[in-house]
Structures are given as structure tokens and as C-alpha cells.
Amino acid sequence: MNQEKIPTTYLVDSENVNDVWIRLVTNMEPQDEILVFYTEKSPHMSYEKVIELTTLSDRPIQWIKCVEGSNALDFQLVTELGARVATEPGHAFVIVSNDNGFDAAVKYWTQREKDVRRMKSAECRQFSRKHTGKPEKTVGQSVSESQILQQQADSAPEQEFAYLEDIEQLSRSIQMSKLTLFHDAFVCMFDQEIGDAIYYYMKEHKEELAYLSDNYLPKRKARLKNYFQMALAHAGGDTSGTDDVMEIYNHIDEPKKNLQKLNVEAVKKFGQEQGSGYYKVLKKHVKIMSKL
């Protein structure tokens, strides 16, 4: 006897996860719905993604423009979540964001036996792979992330490479000829294994990815902002303060040698918890940012 599937509402924090959420659109069930919360600070989509969404115009996607301010999108998303939980008790709700600040709301509702959880951008990719034929493990055999990525690379163009959106976004900050810098950046954002897999994919598909050279931003400040926003999103940080953090970064002489000053200024601007969070990301990525 078939069980009726529970409708799922996805609430997307577009400031935080960029456009990776589009993977959900192609795999959602007919009864599901996606709510995309956005502001002027939300990263812009590539033409390829706009075209992809246009071809999926029959899918239930609602665009919600948010009032701007510190953490404003987050508050509006959580408000909508509460309203939906009250009016749609039979639904499941998924907050699509790397920001662990939403976990308090998730815990609040789960303690009240409501089906609410948070999905990170990496889970969006896994969700996509699960629906497009991710290799299954056999007894006594494990499949590593790099093996999965290699199988995807080998099967291209039949199956899109899992981290293509990340390559596209990073190509705004790093020239396509600098594959080693791409590698180092992805190792910092993910880990050694995934960084290696992406590097070999880019190396083997250099000609196919050549079109991404047009993405490269001519102004260094814009390249730095794009890179930091991406690094922050992957670290699960609040990207709404990107402009203010980059203003601090750009006004410090040789940031790589003045990390303590970066920490002091970030804490002064955002407070201890949030400022220290921004500093940790800057500290991890400052060497790469100095080469942009």
C-alpha cells in the first residue's frame, strides 16, 4: 500500500546559499513548494540559471522580496515559517541555508513535534545526486566523495558535475588559467579530497569551461567581495555583513600581516560573537584573497 507523500515547503535564504537551491527545483515532488527570500544583496544568477528556471516555469516557486537590514531576511523567513506551520500543519518545512542561526527555530518547532529542519547548500548537491543516480555502496565497500565526483566527471556531459555552480561563482574572482589557486580555494572551502577532485575536473575539462573566463570581474574590490561572500556562505556565516567586512578589509594595509587588527575592527563593528565569526573566515582565506 503506497503512502501519500507529505508536501514539503522549502524556504530559501538566497543571501546565504547563492543559486545552488535551483537543484531542488528539478527534483521536487509535484506537491512541494519553494519560497525564495531575496534582497539586493542576494548574489545575481548567471544567464544559464535564468534560462534553466524559465524552462521550469510550471514549478511552484514564490519569490519574496525582503526588507533590508541586519539579519532582516532571516527574521522575515522565520516569520513566514511560523505562519506556514500554523496554516499548513500537514506539511514538512526545510530552511535552505548554511546559517546555523536558524537551528534555534528548527529546535523550537521540532520540540513541538513539527517537521522542520535545515538543509545546507552541500545537502542540495547530495539531494540532486540522490535523484540523478548517485552510486550506491555495496557490502564492505565505501564510496568516497572524490570517487563520486570522478564518476560524475567521467559521465559528463550526461550528468552535471556536482560543484559546477561553485566553479562558476569562483571564476568571478579567479582567472581560469590559475587552476592551482582554484584548488587552494576549494580546499579551504571544503576539504582536501573535494578540492583535489574539483581541480582534476577543471584540468580535464579546461576547454569546456573556457567560457567562464568572461565571468572574471575587472575590479579587485568586486573580486574580493565575491570571494569572501562565497567563503562565508560555505562556512555557514551570515553573509548580510559582507559589505561592512570588506570595507574593514580594504582599509587595512596588508591584511595578511595585520590579522589582529582585522579581528579588533570586526569585533568593534559587529560585536564579539559575529565579529569573531567573520574574522575566523578572513583568517582562513586571507592568503588566497591576497592573490586575487
GROMACS .gro file of C-alpha atoms in nm:
model
  292
    1MET     CA    1   0.000   0.000   0.000
    2ASN     CA    2   0.150   0.331  -0.112
    3GLN     CA    3   0.180   0.606   0.143
    4GLU     CA    4   0.086   0.955   0.034
    5LYS     CA    5   0.393   1.177   0.029
    6ILE     CA    6   0.399   1.472   0.265
    7PRO     CA    7   0.415   1.811   0.086
    8THR     CA    8   0.742   1.992   0.157
    9THR     CA    9   0.790   2.368   0.164
   10TYR     CA   10   1.148   2.486   0.108
   11LEU     CA   11   1.233   2.832   0.248
   12VAL     CA   12   1.548   2.954   0.072
   13ASP     CA   13   1.792   3.204   0.226
   14SER     CA   14   1.926   3.327  -0.109
   15GLU     CA   15   2.178   3.564   0.054
   16ASN     CA   16   2.348   3.262   0.205
   17VAL     CA   17   2.329   2.972  -0.042
   18ASN     CA   18   2.357   3.163  -0.372
   19ASP     CA   19   2.174   2.977  -0.652
   20VAL     CA   20   2.254   2.617  -0.554
   21TRP     CA   21   1.889   2.582  -0.445
   22ILE     CA   22   1.792   2.554  -0.814
   23ARG     CA   23   1.892   2.188  -0.788
   24LEU     CA   24   1.584   2.139  -0.569
   25VAL     CA   25   1.355   2.265  -0.845
   26THR     CA   26   1.441   1.986  -1.086
   27ASN     CA   27   1.394   1.718  -0.818
   28MET     CA   28   1.098   1.845  -0.617
   29GLU     CA   29   0.775   1.649  -0.599
   30PRO     CA   30   0.458   1.795  -0.763
   31GLN     CA   31   0.308   1.878  -0.422
   32ASP     CA   32   0.620   2.065  -0.300
   33GLU     CA   33   0.676   2.442  -0.299
   34ILE     CA   34   0.982   2.667  -0.291
   35LEU     CA   35   0.984   3.012  -0.129
   36VAL     CA   36   1.289   3.218  -0.231
   37PHE     CA   37   1.365   3.505   0.008
   38TYR     CA   38   1.587   3.767  -0.155
   39THR     CA   39   1.725   4.121  -0.122
   40GLU     CA   40   1.951   4.344  -0.328
   41LYS     CA   41   2.243   4.169  -0.155
   42SER     CA   42   2.145   3.827  -0.291
   43PRO     CA   43   2.402   3.707  -0.547
   44HIS     CA   44   2.297   3.752  -0.909
   45MET     CA   45   2.221   3.446  -1.120
   46SER     CA   46   2.402   3.355  -1.439
   47TYR     CA   47   2.209   3.358  -1.767
   48GLU     CA   48   2.231   2.978  -1.772
   49LYS     CA   49   2.044   2.958  -1.441
   50VAL     CA   50   1.781   3.210  -1.551
   51ILE     CA   51   1.723   3.005  -1.865
   52GLU     CA   52   1.703   2.687  -1.658
   53LEU     CA   53   1.440   2.841  -1.432
   54THR     CA   54   1.245   2.970  -1.732
   55THR     CA   55   1.216   2.617  -1.867
   56LEU     CA   56   1.080   2.511  -1.527
   57SER     CA   57   0.820   2.788  -1.508
   58ASP     CA   58   0.547   2.538  -1.422
   59ARG     CA   59   0.711   2.461  -1.085
   60PRO     CA   60   0.562   2.628  -0.772
   61ILE     CA   61   0.828   2.890  -0.690
   62GLN     CA   62   0.736   3.202  -0.495
   63TRP     CA   63   0.975   3.499  -0.488
   64ILE     CA   64   0.962   3.702  -0.167
   65LYS     CA   65   1.143   4.036  -0.167
   66CYS     CA   66   1.258   4.120   0.186
   67VAL     CA   67   1.303   4.449   0.367
   68GLU     CA   68   1.678   4.502   0.411
   69GLY     CA   69   1.871   4.542   0.735
   70SER     CA   70   2.091   4.348   0.975
   71ASN     CA   71   1.966   3.985   0.970
   72ALA     CA   72   1.641   4.120   0.822
   73LEU     CA   73   1.596   3.838   0.571
   74ASP     CA   74   1.642   3.579   0.846
   75PHE     CA   75   1.369   3.733   1.063
   76GLN     CA   76   1.127   3.752   0.771
   77LEU     CA   77   1.197   3.392   0.670
   78VAL     CA   78   1.134   3.267   1.026
   79THR     CA   79   0.813   3.475   1.044
   80GLU     CA   80   0.686   3.313   0.724
   81LEU     CA   81   0.786   2.972   0.860
   82GLY     CA   82   0.576   3.025   1.173
   83ALA     CA   83   0.276   3.134   0.969
   84ARG     CA   84   0.308   2.833   0.741
   85VAL     CA   85   0.343   2.587   1.028
   86ALA     CA   86   0.018   2.725   1.172
   87THR     CA   87  -0.179   2.717   0.844
   88GLU     CA   88  -0.027   2.404   0.686
   89PRO     CA   89   0.006   2.156   0.976
   90GLY     CA   90   0.042   1.856   0.745
   91HIS     CA   91   0.348   1.991   0.563
   92ALA     CA   92   0.721   1.943   0.616
   93PHE     CA   93   0.939   2.255   0.616
   94VAL     CA   94   1.303   2.285   0.510
   95ILE     CA   95   1.510   2.601   0.565
   96VAL     CA   96   1.775   2.607   0.292
   97SER     CA   97   2.069   2.793   0.443
   98ASN     CA   98   2.425   2.745   0.570
   99ASP     CA   99   2.347   2.980   0.860
  100ASN     CA  100   2.329   2.774   1.180
  101GLY     CA  101   2.145   3.063   1.346
  102PHE     CA  102   1.826   2.906   1.209
  103ASP     CA  103   1.884   2.597   1.423
  104ALA     CA  104   1.718   2.764   1.721
  105ALA     CA  105   1.394   2.795   1.522
  106VAL     CA  106   1.430   2.436   1.399
  107LYS     CA  107   1.474   2.313   1.758
  108TYR     CA  108   1.176   2.518   1.874
  109TRP     CA  109   0.944   2.354   1.622
  110THR     CA  110   1.082   2.001   1.645
  111GLN     CA  111   1.027   2.012   2.023
  112ARG     CA  112   0.663   2.077   1.936
  113GLU     CA  113   0.663   1.775   1.704
  114LYS     CA  114   0.662   1.976   1.382
  115ASP     CA  115   0.853   1.852   1.077
  116VAL     CA  116   1.108   2.134   1.041
  117ARG     CA  117   1.477   2.107   0.954
  118ARG     CA  118   1.764   2.295   0.791
  119MET     CA  119   1.938   2.195   0.468
  120LYS     CA  120   2.290   2.322   0.387
  121SER     CA  121   2.400   2.401   0.031
  122ALA     CA  122   2.612   2.083   0.029
  123GLU     CA  123   2.296   1.882   0.104
  124CYS     CA  124   2.130   2.040  -0.200
  125ARG     CA  125   2.402   1.884  -0.412
  126GLN     CA  126   2.361   1.547  -0.238
  127PHE     CA  127   1.984   1.573  -0.286
  128SER     CA  128   2.043   1.626  -0.656
  129ARG     CA  129   2.287   1.336  -0.686
  130LYS     CA  130   2.044   1.109  -0.499
  131HIS     CA  131   1.779   1.182  -0.762
  132THR     CA  132   2.016   1.156  -1.059
  133GLY     CA  133   2.181   0.829  -0.975
  134LYS     CA  134   2.445   0.867  -0.703
  135PRO     CA  135   2.650   0.545  -0.684
  136GLU     CA  136   2.525   0.309  -0.414
  137LYS     CA  137   2.754   0.138  -0.166
  138THR     CA  138   2.789  -0.237  -0.176
  139VAL     CA  139   2.853  -0.451   0.129
  140GLY     CA  140   3.206  -0.399   0.255
  141GLN     CA  141   3.274  -0.115   0.009
  142SER     CA  142   3.272   0.260   0.071
  143VAL     CA  143   3.238   0.525  -0.196
  144SER     CA  144   3.434   0.842  -0.123
  145GLU     CA  145   3.328   1.191  -0.228
  146SER     CA  146   3.618   1.209  -0.473
  147GLN     CA  147   3.510   0.878  -0.634
  148ILE     CA  148   3.158   1.012  -0.677
  149LEU     CA  149   3.292   1.332  -0.831
  150GLN     CA  150   3.524   1.135  -1.059
  151GLN     CA  151   3.234   0.919  -1.178
  152GLN     CA  152   3.037   1.235  -1.248
  153ALA     CA  153   3.332   1.380  -1.438
  154ASP     CA  154   3.365   1.061  -1.642
  155SER     CA  155   2.994   1.062  -1.729
  156ALA     CA  156   2.981   1.429  -1.833
  157PRO     CA  157   2.807   1.576  -2.024
  158GLU     CA  158   2.530   1.324  -1.941
  159GLN     CA  159   2.537   1.434  -1.576
  160GLU     CA  160   2.626   1.777  -1.446
  161PHE     CA  161   2.930   1.798  -1.222
  162ALA     CA  162   2.819   1.850  -0.861
  163TYR     CA  163   3.034   2.158  -0.796
  164LEU     CA  164   2.988   2.339  -1.126
  165GLU     CA  165   2.800   2.627  -0.960
  166ASP     CA  166   3.091   2.678  -0.722
  167ILE     CA  167   3.337   2.683  -1.012
  168GLU     CA  168   3.116   2.937  -1.191
  169GLN     CA  169   3.096   3.165  -0.889
  170LEU     CA  170   3.467   3.142  -0.810
  171SER     CA  171   3.553   3.224  -1.173
  172ARG     CA  172   3.433   3.577  -1.095
  173SER     CA  173   3.725   3.615  -0.856
  174ILE     CA  174   3.998   3.389  -1.000
  175GLN     CA  175   4.120   3.372  -1.359
  176MET     CA  176   4.051   3.036  -1.523
  177SER     CA  177   4.420   2.995  -1.603
  178LYS     CA  178   4.505   2.982  -1.229
  179LEU     CA  179   4.390   2.628  -1.154
  180THR     CA  180   4.622   2.596  -0.855
  181LEU     CA  181   4.455   2.895  -0.691
  182PHE     CA  182   4.113   2.740  -0.759
  183HIS     CA  183   4.240   2.422  -0.593
  184ASP     CA  184   4.367   2.602  -0.284
  185ALA     CA  185   4.044   2.799  -0.251
  186PHE     CA  186   3.824   2.489  -0.272
  187VAL     CA  187   4.042   2.303  -0.022
  188CYS     CA  188   3.979   2.590   0.222
  189MET     CA  189   3.606   2.600   0.149
  190PHE     CA  190   3.553   2.222   0.154
  191ASP     CA  191   3.844   1.987   0.225
  192GLN     CA  192   4.148   1.833   0.056
  193GLU     CA  193   3.958   1.549  -0.111
  194ILE     CA  194   3.691   1.766  -0.270
  195GLY     CA  195   3.946   2.034  -0.361
  196ASP     CA  196   4.154   1.772  -0.544
  197ALA     CA  197   3.851   1.630  -0.726
  198ILE     CA  198   3.737   1.974  -0.846
  199TYR     CA  199   4.092   2.060  -0.957
  200TYR     CA  200   4.121   1.743  -1.171
  201TYR     CA  201   3.776   1.802  -1.317
  202MET     CA  202   3.872   2.156  -1.418
  203LYS     CA  203   4.202   2.037  -1.561
  204GLU     CA  204   4.036   1.768  -1.774
  205HIS     CA  205   3.754   1.998  -1.890
  206LYS     CA  206   3.959   2.312  -1.947
  207GLU     CA  207   3.826   2.373  -2.298
  208GLU     CA  208   3.464   2.316  -2.197
  209LEU     CA  209   3.500   2.562  -1.907
  210ALA     CA  210   3.679   2.829  -2.111
  211TYR     CA  211   3.357   3.032  -2.141
  212LEU     CA  212   3.380   3.108  -1.768
  213SER     CA  213   3.672   3.342  -1.839
  214ASP     CA  214   3.410   3.605  -1.925
  215ASN     CA  215   3.292   3.598  -1.561
  216TYR     CA  216   3.616   3.744  -1.425
  217LEU     CA  217   3.542   4.074  -1.250
  218PRO     CA  218   3.773   4.358  -1.362
  219LYS     CA  219   3.777   4.539  -1.026
  220ARG     CA  220   3.973   4.382  -0.740
  221LYS     CA  221   3.731   4.502  -0.471
  222ALA     CA  222   3.447   4.324  -0.653
  223ARG     CA  223   3.656   4.007  -0.682
  224LEU     CA  224   3.736   4.019  -0.310
  225LYS     CA  225   3.372   4.072  -0.216
  226ASN     CA  226   3.253   3.782  -0.432
  227TYR     CA  227   3.521   3.552  -0.290
  228PHE     CA  228   3.457   3.643   0.074
  229GLN     CA  229   3.080   3.610   0.036
  230MET     CA  230   3.130   3.264  -0.111
  231ALA     CA  231   3.377   3.160   0.162
  232LEU     CA  232   3.142   3.294   0.428
  233ALA     CA  233   2.843   3.106   0.286
  234HIS     CA  234   3.036   2.778   0.284
  235ALA     CA  235   3.140   2.839   0.645
  236GLY     CA  236   2.775   2.883   0.743
  237GLY     CA  237   2.820   3.251   0.829
  238ASP     CA  238   2.581   3.544   0.795
  239THR     CA  239   2.653   3.699   0.453
  240SER     CA  240   2.447   4.012   0.518
  241GLY     CA  241   2.751   4.184   0.670
  242THR     CA  242   2.975   4.120   0.367
  243ASP     CA  243   2.989   4.485   0.255
  244ASP     CA  244   3.089   4.611   0.602
  245VAL     CA  245   3.351   4.337   0.647
  246MET     CA  246   3.506   4.413   0.310
  247GLU     CA  247   3.516   4.783   0.393
  248ILE     CA  248   3.724   4.695   0.701
  249TYR     CA  249   3.945   4.461   0.495
  250ASN     CA  250   4.006   4.717   0.220
  251HIS     CA  251   4.106   4.990   0.467
  252ILE     CA  252   4.375   4.783   0.640
  253ASP     CA  253   4.725   4.790   0.493
  254GLU     CA  254   4.849   4.438   0.414
  255PRO     CA  255   4.564   4.247   0.585
  256LYS     CA  256   4.767   3.924   0.575
  257LYS     CA  257   5.020   4.083   0.813
  258ASN     CA  258   4.761   4.263   1.026
  259LEU     CA  259   4.522   3.985   1.122
  260GLN     CA  260   4.490   4.108   1.479
  261LYS     CA  261   4.373   4.447   1.356
  262LEU     CA  262   4.115   4.273   1.139
  263ASN     CA  263   3.987   4.090   1.444
  264VAL     CA  264   3.970   4.406   1.657
  265GLU     CA  265   3.785   4.605   1.389
  266ALA     CA  266   3.542   4.322   1.314
  267VAL     CA  267   3.453   4.277   1.682
  268LYS     CA  268   3.416   4.654   1.723
  269LYS     CA  269   3.176   4.667   1.427
  270PHE     CA  270   2.967   4.353   1.485
  271GLY     CA  271   3.019   4.251   1.847
  272GLN     CA  272   3.222   3.964   1.987
  273GLU     CA  273   3.034   3.662   1.850
  274GLN     CA  274   2.957   3.784   1.499
  275GLY     CA  275   3.283   3.977   1.463
  276SER     CA  276   3.491   3.676   1.567
  277GLY     CA  277   3.298   3.463   1.319
  278TYR     CA  278   3.386   3.696   1.033
  279TYR     CA  279   3.748   3.709   1.149
  280LYS     CA  280   3.780   3.328   1.150
  281VAL     CA  281   3.673   3.316   0.787
  282LEU     CA  282   3.905   3.603   0.692
  283LYS     CA  283   4.195   3.439   0.871
  284LYS     CA  284   4.140   3.110   0.688
  285HIS     CA  285   4.116   3.270   0.345
  286VAL     CA  286   4.337   3.580   0.372
  287LYS     CA  287   4.632   3.423   0.187
  288ILE     CA  288   4.415   3.340  -0.111
  289MET     CA  289   4.242   3.678  -0.102
  290SER     CA  290   4.583   3.848  -0.119
  291LYS     CA  291   4.637   3.681  -0.459
  292LEU     CA  292   4.311   3.792  -0.617
   0.00000   0.00000   0.00000
